[in-house]
Short mmCIF file of C-alpha atoms and ligand atoms in Angstrom, two decimals:
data_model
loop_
_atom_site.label_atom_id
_atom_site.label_comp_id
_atom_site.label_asym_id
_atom_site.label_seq_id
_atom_site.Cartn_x
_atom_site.Cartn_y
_atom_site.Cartn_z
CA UNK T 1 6.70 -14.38 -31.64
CA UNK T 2 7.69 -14.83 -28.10
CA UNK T 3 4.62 -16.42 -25.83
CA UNK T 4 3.62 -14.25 -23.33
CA UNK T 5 1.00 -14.60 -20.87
CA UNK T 6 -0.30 -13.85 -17.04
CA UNK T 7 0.03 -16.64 -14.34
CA UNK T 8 -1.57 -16.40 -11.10
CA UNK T 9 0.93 -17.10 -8.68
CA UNK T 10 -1.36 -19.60 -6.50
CA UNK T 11 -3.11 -21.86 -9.13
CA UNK T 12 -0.96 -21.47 -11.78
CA UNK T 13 -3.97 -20.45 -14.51
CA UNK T 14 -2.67 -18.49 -17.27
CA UNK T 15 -4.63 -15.49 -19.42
CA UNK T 16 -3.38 -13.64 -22.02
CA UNK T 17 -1.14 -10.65 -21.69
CA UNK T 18 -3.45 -8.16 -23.44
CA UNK T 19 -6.39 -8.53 -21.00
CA UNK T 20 -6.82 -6.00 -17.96
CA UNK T 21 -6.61 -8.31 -14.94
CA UNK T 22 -4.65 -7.11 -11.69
CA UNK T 23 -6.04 -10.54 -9.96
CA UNK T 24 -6.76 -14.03 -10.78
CA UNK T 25 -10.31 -14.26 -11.59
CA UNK T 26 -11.07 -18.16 -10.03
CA UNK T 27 -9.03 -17.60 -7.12
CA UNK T 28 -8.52 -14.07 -6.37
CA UNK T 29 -4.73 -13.67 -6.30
CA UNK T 30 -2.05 -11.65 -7.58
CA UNK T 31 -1.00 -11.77 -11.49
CA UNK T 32 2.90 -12.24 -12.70
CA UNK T 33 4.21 -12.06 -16.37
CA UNK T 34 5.50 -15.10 -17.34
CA UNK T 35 7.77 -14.85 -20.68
CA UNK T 36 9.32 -18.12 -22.46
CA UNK T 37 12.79 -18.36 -21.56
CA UNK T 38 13.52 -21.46 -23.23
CA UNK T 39 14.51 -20.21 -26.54
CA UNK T 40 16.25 -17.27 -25.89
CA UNK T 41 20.15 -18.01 -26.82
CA UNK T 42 22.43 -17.16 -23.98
CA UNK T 43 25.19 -15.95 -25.62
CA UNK T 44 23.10 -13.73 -28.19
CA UNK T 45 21.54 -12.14 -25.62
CA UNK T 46 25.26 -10.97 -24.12
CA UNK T 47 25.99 -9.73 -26.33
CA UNK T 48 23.05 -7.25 -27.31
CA UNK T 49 22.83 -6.49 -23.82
CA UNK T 50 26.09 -5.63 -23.27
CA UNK T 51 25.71 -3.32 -26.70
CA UNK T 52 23.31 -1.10 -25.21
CA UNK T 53 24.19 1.54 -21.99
CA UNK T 54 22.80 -0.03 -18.56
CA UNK T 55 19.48 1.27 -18.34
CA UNK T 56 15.94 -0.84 -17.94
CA UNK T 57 15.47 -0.93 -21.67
CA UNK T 58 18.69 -2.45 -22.32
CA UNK T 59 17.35 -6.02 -21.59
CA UNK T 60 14.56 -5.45 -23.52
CA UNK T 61 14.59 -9.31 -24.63
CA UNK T 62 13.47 -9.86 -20.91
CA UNK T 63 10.35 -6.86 -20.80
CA UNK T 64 6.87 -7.32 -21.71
CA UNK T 65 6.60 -6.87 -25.62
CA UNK T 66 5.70 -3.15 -26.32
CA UNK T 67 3.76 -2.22 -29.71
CA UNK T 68 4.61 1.37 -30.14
CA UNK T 69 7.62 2.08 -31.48
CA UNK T 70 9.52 3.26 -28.75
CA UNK T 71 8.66 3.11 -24.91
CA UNK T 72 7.46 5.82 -22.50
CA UNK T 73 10.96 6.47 -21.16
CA UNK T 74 13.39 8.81 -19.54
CA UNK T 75 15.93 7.03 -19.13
CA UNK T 76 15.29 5.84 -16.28
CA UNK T 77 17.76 2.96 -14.58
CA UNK T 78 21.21 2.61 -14.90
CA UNK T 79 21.76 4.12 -11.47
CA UNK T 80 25.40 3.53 -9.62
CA UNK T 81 26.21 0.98 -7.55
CA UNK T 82 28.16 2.35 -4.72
CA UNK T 83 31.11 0.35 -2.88
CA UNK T 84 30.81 1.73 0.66
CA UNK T 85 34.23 0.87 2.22
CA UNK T 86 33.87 3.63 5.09
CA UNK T 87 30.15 2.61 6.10
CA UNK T 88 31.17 -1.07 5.41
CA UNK T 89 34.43 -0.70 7.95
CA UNK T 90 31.99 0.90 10.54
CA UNK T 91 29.41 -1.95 10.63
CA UNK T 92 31.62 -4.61 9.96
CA UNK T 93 30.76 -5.86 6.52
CA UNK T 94 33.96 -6.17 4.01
CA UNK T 95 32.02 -6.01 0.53
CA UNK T 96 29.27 -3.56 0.98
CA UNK T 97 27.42 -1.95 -1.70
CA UNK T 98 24.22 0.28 -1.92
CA UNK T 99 22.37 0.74 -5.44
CA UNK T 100 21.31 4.22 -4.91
CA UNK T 101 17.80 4.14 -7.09
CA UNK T 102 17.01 7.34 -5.75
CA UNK T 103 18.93 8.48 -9.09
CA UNK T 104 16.29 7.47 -10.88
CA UNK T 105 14.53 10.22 -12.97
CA UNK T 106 11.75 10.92 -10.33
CA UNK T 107 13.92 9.89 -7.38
CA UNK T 108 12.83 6.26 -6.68
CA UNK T 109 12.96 2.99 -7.97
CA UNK T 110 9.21 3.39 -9.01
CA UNK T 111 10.02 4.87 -12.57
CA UNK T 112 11.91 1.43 -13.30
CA UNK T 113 8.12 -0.18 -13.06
CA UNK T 114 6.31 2.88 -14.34
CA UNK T 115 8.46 3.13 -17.77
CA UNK T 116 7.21 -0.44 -18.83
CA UNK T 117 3.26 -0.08 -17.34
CA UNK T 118 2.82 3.13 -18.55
CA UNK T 119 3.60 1.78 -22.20
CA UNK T 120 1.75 -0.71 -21.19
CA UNK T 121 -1.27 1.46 -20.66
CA UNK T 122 -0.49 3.11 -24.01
CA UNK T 123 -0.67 -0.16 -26.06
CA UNK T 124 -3.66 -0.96 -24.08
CA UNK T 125 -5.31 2.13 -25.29
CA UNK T 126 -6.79 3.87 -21.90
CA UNK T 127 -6.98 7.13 -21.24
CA UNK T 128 -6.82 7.38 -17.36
CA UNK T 129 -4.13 5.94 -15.04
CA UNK T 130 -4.95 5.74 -11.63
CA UNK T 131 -2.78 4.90 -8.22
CA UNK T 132 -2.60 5.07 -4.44
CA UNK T 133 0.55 5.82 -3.06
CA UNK T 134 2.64 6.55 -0.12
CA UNK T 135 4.58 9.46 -1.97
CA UNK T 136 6.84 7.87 -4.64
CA UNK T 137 4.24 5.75 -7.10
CA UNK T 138 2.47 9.07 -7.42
CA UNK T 139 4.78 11.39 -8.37
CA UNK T 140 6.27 8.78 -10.73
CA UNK T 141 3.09 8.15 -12.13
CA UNK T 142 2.04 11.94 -13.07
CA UNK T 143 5.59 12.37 -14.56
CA UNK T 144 5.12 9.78 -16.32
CA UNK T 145 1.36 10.10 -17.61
CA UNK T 146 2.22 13.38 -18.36
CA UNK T 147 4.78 12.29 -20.28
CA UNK T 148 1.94 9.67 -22.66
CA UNK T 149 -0.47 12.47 -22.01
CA UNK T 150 -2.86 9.75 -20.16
CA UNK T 151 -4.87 11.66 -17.48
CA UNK T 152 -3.35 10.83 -14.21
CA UNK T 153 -5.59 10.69 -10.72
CA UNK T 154 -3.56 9.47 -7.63
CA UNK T 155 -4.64 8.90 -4.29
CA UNK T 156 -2.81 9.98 -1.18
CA UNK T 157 -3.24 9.29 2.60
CA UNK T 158 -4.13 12.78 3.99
CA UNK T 159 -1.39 14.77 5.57
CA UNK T 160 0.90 11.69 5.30
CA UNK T 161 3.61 12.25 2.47
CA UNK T 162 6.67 13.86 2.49
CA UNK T 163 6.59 17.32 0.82
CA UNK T 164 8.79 17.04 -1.95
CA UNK T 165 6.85 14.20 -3.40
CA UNK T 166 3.48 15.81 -2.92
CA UNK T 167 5.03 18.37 -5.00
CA UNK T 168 6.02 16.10 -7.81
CA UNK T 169 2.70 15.29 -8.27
CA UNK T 170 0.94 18.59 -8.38
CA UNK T 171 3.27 19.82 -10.62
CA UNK T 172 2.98 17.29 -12.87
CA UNK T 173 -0.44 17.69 -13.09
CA UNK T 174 -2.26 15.07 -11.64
CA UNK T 175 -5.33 15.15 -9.86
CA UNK T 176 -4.62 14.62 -6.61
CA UNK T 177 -7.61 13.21 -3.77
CA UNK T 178 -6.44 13.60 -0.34
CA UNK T 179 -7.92 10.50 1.46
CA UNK T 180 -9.10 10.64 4.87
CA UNK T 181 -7.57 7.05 5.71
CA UNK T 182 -4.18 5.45 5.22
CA UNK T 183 -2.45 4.04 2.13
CA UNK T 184 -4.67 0.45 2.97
CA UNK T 185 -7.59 2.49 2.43
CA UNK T 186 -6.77 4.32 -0.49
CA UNK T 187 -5.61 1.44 -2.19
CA UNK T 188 -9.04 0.31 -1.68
CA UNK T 189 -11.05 2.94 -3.05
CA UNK T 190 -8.31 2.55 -6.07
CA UNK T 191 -9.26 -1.26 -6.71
CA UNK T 192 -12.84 -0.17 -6.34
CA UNK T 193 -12.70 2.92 -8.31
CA UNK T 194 -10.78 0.26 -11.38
CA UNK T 195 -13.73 -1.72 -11.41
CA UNK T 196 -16.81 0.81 -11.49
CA UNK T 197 -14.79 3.75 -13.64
CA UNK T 198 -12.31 1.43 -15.57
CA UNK T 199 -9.52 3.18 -14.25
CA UNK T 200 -6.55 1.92 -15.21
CA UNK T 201 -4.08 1.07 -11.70
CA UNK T 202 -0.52 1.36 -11.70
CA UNK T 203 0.15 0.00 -8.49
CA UNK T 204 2.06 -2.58 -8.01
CA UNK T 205 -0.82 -5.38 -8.13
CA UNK T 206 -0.03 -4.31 -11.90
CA UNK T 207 2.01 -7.10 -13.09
CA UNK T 208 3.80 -5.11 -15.78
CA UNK T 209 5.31 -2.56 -12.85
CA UNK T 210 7.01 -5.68 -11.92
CA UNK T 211 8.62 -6.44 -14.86
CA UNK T 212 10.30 -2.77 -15.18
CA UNK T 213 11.82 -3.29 -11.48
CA UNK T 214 13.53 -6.56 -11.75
CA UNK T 215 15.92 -4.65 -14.15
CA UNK T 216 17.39 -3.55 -10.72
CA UNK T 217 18.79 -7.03 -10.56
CA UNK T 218 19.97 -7.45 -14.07
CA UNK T 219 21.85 -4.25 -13.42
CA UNK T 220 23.65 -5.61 -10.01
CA UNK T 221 24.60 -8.43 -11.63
CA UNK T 222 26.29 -6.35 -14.83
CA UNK T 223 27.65 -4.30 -12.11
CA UNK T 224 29.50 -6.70 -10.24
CA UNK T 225 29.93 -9.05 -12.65
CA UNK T 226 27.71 -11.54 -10.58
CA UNK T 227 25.03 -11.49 -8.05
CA UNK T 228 25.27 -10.59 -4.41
CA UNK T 229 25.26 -13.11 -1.87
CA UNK T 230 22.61 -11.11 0.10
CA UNK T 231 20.15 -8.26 -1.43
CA UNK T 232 18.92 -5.78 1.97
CA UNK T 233 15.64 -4.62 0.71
CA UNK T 234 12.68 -2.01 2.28
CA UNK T 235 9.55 -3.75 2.08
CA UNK T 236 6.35 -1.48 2.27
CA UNK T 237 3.63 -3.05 -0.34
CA UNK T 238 5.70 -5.91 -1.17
CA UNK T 239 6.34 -5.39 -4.99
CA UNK T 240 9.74 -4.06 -5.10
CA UNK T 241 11.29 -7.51 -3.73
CA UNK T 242 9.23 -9.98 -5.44
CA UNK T 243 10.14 -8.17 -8.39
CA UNK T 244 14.15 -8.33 -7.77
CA UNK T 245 13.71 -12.22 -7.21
CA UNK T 246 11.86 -12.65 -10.61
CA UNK T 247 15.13 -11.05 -12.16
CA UNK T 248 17.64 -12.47 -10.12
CA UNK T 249 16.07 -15.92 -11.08
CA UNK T 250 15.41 -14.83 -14.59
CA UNK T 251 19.19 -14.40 -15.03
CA UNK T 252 20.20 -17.52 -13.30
CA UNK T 253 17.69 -19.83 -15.59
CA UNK T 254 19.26 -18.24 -18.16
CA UNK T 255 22.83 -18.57 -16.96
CA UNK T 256 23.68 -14.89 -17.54
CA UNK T 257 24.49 -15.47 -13.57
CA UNK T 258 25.59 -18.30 -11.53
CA UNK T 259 24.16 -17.68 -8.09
CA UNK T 260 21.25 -15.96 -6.67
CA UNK T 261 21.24 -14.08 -3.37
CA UNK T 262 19.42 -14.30 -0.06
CA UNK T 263 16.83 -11.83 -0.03
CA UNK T 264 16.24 -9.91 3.27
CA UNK T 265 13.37 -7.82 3.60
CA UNK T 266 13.36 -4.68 6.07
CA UNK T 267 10.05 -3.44 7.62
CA UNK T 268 9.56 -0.24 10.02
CA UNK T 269 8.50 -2.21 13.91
CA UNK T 270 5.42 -0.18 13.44
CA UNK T 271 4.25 -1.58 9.82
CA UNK T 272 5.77 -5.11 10.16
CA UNK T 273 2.93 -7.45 8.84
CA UNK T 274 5.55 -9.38 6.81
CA UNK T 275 8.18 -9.53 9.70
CA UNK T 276 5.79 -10.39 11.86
CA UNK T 277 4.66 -13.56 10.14
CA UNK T 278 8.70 -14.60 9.29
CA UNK T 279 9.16 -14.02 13.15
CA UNK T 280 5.92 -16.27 13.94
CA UNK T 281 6.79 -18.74 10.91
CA UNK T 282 3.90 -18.39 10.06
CA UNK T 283 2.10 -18.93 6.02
CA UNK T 284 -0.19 -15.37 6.61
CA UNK T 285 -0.45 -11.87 7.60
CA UNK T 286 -1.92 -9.96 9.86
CA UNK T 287 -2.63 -6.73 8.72
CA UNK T 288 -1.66 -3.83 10.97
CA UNK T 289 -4.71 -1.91 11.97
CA UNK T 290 -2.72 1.83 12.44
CA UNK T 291 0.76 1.54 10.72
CA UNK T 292 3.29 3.88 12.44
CA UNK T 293 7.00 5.34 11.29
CA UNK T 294 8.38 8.01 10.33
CA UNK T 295 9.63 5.97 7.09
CA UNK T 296 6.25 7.36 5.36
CA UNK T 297 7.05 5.08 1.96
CA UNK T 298 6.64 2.22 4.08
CA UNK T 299 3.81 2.80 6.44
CA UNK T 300 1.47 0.01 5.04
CA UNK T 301 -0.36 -2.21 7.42
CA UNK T 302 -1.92 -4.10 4.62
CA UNK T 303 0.86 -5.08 1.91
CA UNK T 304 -1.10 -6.39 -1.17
CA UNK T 305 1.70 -8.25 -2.60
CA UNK T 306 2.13 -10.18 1.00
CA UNK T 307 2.34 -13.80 -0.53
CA UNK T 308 4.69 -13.07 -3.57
CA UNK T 309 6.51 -11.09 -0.87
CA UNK T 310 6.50 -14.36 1.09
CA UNK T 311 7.17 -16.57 -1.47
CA UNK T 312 10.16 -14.74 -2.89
CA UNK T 313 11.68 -14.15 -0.02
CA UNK T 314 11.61 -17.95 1.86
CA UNK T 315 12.29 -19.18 -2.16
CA UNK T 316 15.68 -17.07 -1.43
CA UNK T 317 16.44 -18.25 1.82
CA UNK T 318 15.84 -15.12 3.13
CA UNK T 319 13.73 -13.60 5.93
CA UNK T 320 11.86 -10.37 6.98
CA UNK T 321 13.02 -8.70 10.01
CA UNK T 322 11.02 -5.15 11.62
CA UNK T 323 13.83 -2.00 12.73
CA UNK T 324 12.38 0.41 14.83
CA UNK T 325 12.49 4.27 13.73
CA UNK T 326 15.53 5.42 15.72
CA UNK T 327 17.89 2.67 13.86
CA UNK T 328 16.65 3.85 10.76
CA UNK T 329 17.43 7.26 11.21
CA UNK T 330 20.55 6.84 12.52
CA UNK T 331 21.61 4.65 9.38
CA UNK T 332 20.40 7.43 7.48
CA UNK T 333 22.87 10.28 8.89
CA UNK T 334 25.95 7.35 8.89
CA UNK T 335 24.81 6.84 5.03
CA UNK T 336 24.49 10.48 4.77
CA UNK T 337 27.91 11.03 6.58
CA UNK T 338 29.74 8.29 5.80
CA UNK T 339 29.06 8.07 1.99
CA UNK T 340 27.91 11.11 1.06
CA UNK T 341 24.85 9.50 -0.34
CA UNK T 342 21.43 11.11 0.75
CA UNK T 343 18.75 8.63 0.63
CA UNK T 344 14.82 8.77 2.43
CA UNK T 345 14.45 7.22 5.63
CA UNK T 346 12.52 4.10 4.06
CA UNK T 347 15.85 3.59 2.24
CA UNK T 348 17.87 3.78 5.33
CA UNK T 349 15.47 1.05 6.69
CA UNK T 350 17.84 -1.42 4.55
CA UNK T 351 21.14 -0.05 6.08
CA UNK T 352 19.45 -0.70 9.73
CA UNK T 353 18.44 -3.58 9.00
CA UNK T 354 21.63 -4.99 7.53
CA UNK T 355 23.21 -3.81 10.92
CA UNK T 356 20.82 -6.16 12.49
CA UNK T 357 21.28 -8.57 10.38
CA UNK T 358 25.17 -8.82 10.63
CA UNK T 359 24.47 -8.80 14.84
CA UNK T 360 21.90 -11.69 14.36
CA UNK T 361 24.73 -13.67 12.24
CA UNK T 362 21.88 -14.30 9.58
CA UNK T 363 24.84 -12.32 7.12
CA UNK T 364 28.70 -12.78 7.40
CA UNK T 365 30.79 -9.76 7.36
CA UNK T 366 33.27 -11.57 4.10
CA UNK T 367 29.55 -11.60 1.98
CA UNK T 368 29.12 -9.31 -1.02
CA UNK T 369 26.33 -7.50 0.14
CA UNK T 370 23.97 -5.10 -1.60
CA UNK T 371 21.68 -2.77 0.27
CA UNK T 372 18.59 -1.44 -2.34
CA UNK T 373 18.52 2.56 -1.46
CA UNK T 374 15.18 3.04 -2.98
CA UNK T 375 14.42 6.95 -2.92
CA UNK T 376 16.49 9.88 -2.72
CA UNK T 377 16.66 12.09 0.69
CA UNK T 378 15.35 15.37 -0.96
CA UNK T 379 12.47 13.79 -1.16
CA UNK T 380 11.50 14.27 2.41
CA UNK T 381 13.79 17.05 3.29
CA UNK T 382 11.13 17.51 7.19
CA UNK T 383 12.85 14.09 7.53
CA UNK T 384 16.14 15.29 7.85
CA UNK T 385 15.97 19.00 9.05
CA UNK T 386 13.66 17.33 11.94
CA UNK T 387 17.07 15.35 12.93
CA UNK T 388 19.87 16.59 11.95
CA UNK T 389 21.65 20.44 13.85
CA UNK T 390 19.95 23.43 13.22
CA UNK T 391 22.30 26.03 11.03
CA UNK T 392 24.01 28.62 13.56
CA UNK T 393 23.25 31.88 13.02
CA UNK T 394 26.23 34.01 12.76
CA UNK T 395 27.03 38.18 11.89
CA UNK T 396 28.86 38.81 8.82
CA UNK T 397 32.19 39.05 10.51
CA UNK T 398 35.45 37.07 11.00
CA UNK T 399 34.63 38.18 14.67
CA UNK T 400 31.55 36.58 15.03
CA UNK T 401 32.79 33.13 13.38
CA UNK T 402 35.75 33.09 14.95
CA UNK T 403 33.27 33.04 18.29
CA UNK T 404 31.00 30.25 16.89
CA UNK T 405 34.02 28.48 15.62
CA UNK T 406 35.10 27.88 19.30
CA UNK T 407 31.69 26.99 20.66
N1 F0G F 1 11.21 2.46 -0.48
C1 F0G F 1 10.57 3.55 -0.95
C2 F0G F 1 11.33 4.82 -1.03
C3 F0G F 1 9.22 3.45 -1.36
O1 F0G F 1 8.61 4.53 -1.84
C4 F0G F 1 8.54 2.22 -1.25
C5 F0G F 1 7.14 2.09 -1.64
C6 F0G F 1 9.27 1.11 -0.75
C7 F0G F 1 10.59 1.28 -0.39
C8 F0G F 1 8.65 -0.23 -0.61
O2 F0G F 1 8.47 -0.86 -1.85
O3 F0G F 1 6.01 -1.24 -1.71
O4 F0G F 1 7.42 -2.41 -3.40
O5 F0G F 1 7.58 -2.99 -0.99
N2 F0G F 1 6.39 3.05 -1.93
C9 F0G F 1 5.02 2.92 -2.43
C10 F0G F 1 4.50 4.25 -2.89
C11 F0G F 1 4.11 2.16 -1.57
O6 F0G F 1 3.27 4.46 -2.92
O7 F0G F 1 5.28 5.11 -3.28
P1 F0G F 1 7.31 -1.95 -2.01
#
């Protein structure tokens, strides 16, 4: 059997895979699945892989071991890879491409991470899942749960989601607490509720959520037939990217790849801890007291996964740079109208910042670039009726058309 354990990503202290840990108990910091790579056969592997349809279970080899017999799943992964020649012409990058994870069966890129915890949960026998979440975690969570049949409480900022994934999550069935506070608080009262109710928390401090997402990069790399030279990325909490480094490395070590790209992570100005400290060069954070944007998936002042954020991103070469709201909607409508592909404004926060990017000269227009579109546009459909022209009203007559036809 395959060794398997948890490694704190600070001090390097490993505990077994089957414990409930989210943190490092001697020094307090986050947990990462580390699997034995060394005698896995290369070739072998190919060739199952390539057996099976693209989806996150198809490198199965690569996940967390599962007990039961098959995993909490709906299929989720396999999402396209778009080449975006008209977009790319505009903004001046020849190879552009944008993995549109919105597909994904809840919409985002969170049931990628939520397929392999939620077994996870399963084989670890508890009965209640718990999360907080700016919109997408929780309404991928209560599909999911309801899926396992594990009861399912989330925990929302109050009055700060978009609509459409509120509704996911009532619908689903979860119980939902509205807190009074922003997503850094209610991720609080979730790490506190884990540890006086033994709730179990699927946020992305849960290292087997990690493991599910870094399929993403298997799947650009069996897309394209090799990695990217730069990944464009949304960073809220900090998980999503980490967890795309771990598999772009994770194929590289295993030479399944040759290369791995430069990772650049996009924050909204107003909820730029992570940009900030890139900008500064600087080793910390500094949480932002009263994160603003009208990205809502983003709007974290307080990213838990800031140093494996960090890490993965100067281990790439990368950096972090903060867009400010008006780029991001604006990359959303050229997306939208460009593409045809309708994706949430914290997805569009990738476009703007690639845009930047390419102005900066941190990326070269001849790179094979891949933006991460990480939630679908109907998500927040206020988002987009808020900026886009209002329908004219007409009569039912050629007359009356004709008339607004001129206008
Ligand atoms: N894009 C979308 C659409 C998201 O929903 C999120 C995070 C991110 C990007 C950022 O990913 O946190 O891994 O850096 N949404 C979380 C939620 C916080 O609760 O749904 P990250």
């Amino acid at each position: 059997m395959q060794k398997e354990n948890l490694r704190c990503i600070a001090c390097n202290r490993e505990y077994p895979s089957d414990e409930i840990l989210y943190s490092c108990p001697k020094c307090g910091n986050l947990l990462e699945v580390i699997l034995d790579l060394s005698q896995m056969d290369t070739k072998q592997l190919r060739k199952v892989f390539d057996s099976r349809p693209l989806s996150v279970w198809r490198y199965r080899e690569l996940l967390p071991k599962i007990r039961m017999k098959s995993p909490i799943s709906m299929n989720e992964g396999g999402t396209p890879l778009h080449r975006c020649s008209r977009l790319g012409e505009k903004i001046g990058a020849k190879r552009l491409y944008i993995k549109f994870d919105g597909m994904n069966p809840t919409g985002s890129f969170k049931d990628r991470g939520m397929t392999v915890g939620v077994s996870k949960a399963v084989d670890l026998k508890v009965k209640s899942v718990v999360c907080a979440s700016t919109g997408n975690t929780s309404a991928s969570l209560a599909a999911y749960s309801s899926l396992a049949g594990l009861k399912c409480i989330v925990m929302i900022p109050s009055g700060m989601i978009a609509l459409g994934k509120l509704s996911q999550a009532m619908i689903h069935g979860a119980t939902v607490f509205a807190v009074k506070g922003n997503f850094d608080d209610a991720l609080d009262l979730v790490m506190k509720s884990s540890r006086e109710l033994g709730l179990y928390v699927l946020n992305s401090v849960n290292p087997f959520r990690s493991e599910g997402q870094k399929t993403a990069a298997f799947e650009i790399c069996d897309q394209l037939g090799c990695a990217p030279d730069s990944l464009v990325i949304p960073v809220g909490n900090g998980g999503n990217n980490a967890a795309y480094w771990k598999g772009f490395s994770e194929f590289k070590d295993l030479g399944l790849s040759k290369s791995s790209p430069r990772i650049f992570g996009i924050q909204a100005e107003g909820a730029a801890p992570i940009a900030r400290a890139f900008a500064k060069k600087a080793n910390k954070i500094e949480p932002v007291k009263n994160p603003s944007t009208v990205a809502t998936a983003i709007k974290i002042g307080n990213p838990a996964n800031w140093l494996k954020t960090m890490n993965a991103i100067r281990s790439s070469k990368g950096t972090s740079i903060a867009v400010p709201d008006g780029e991001i909607i604006s990359a959303q409508k050229m997306v939208a109208q460009m593409e045809g592909l309708f994706i949430e404004p914290a997805a569009a926060a990738s476009i703007a910042g690639l845009i930047r990017l390419l102005d900066m000269g941190e990326v070269d227009k001849r790179e094979k670039i891949v933006c991460v579109a990480t939630g679908h546009g109907l998500k927040d459909p206020d988002a987009a009726i808020r900026v886009s022209e209002k329908p004219i009203e007409i009569e039912p007559s050629m007359k009356s058309l004709r008339a607004a036809l001129r206008n």
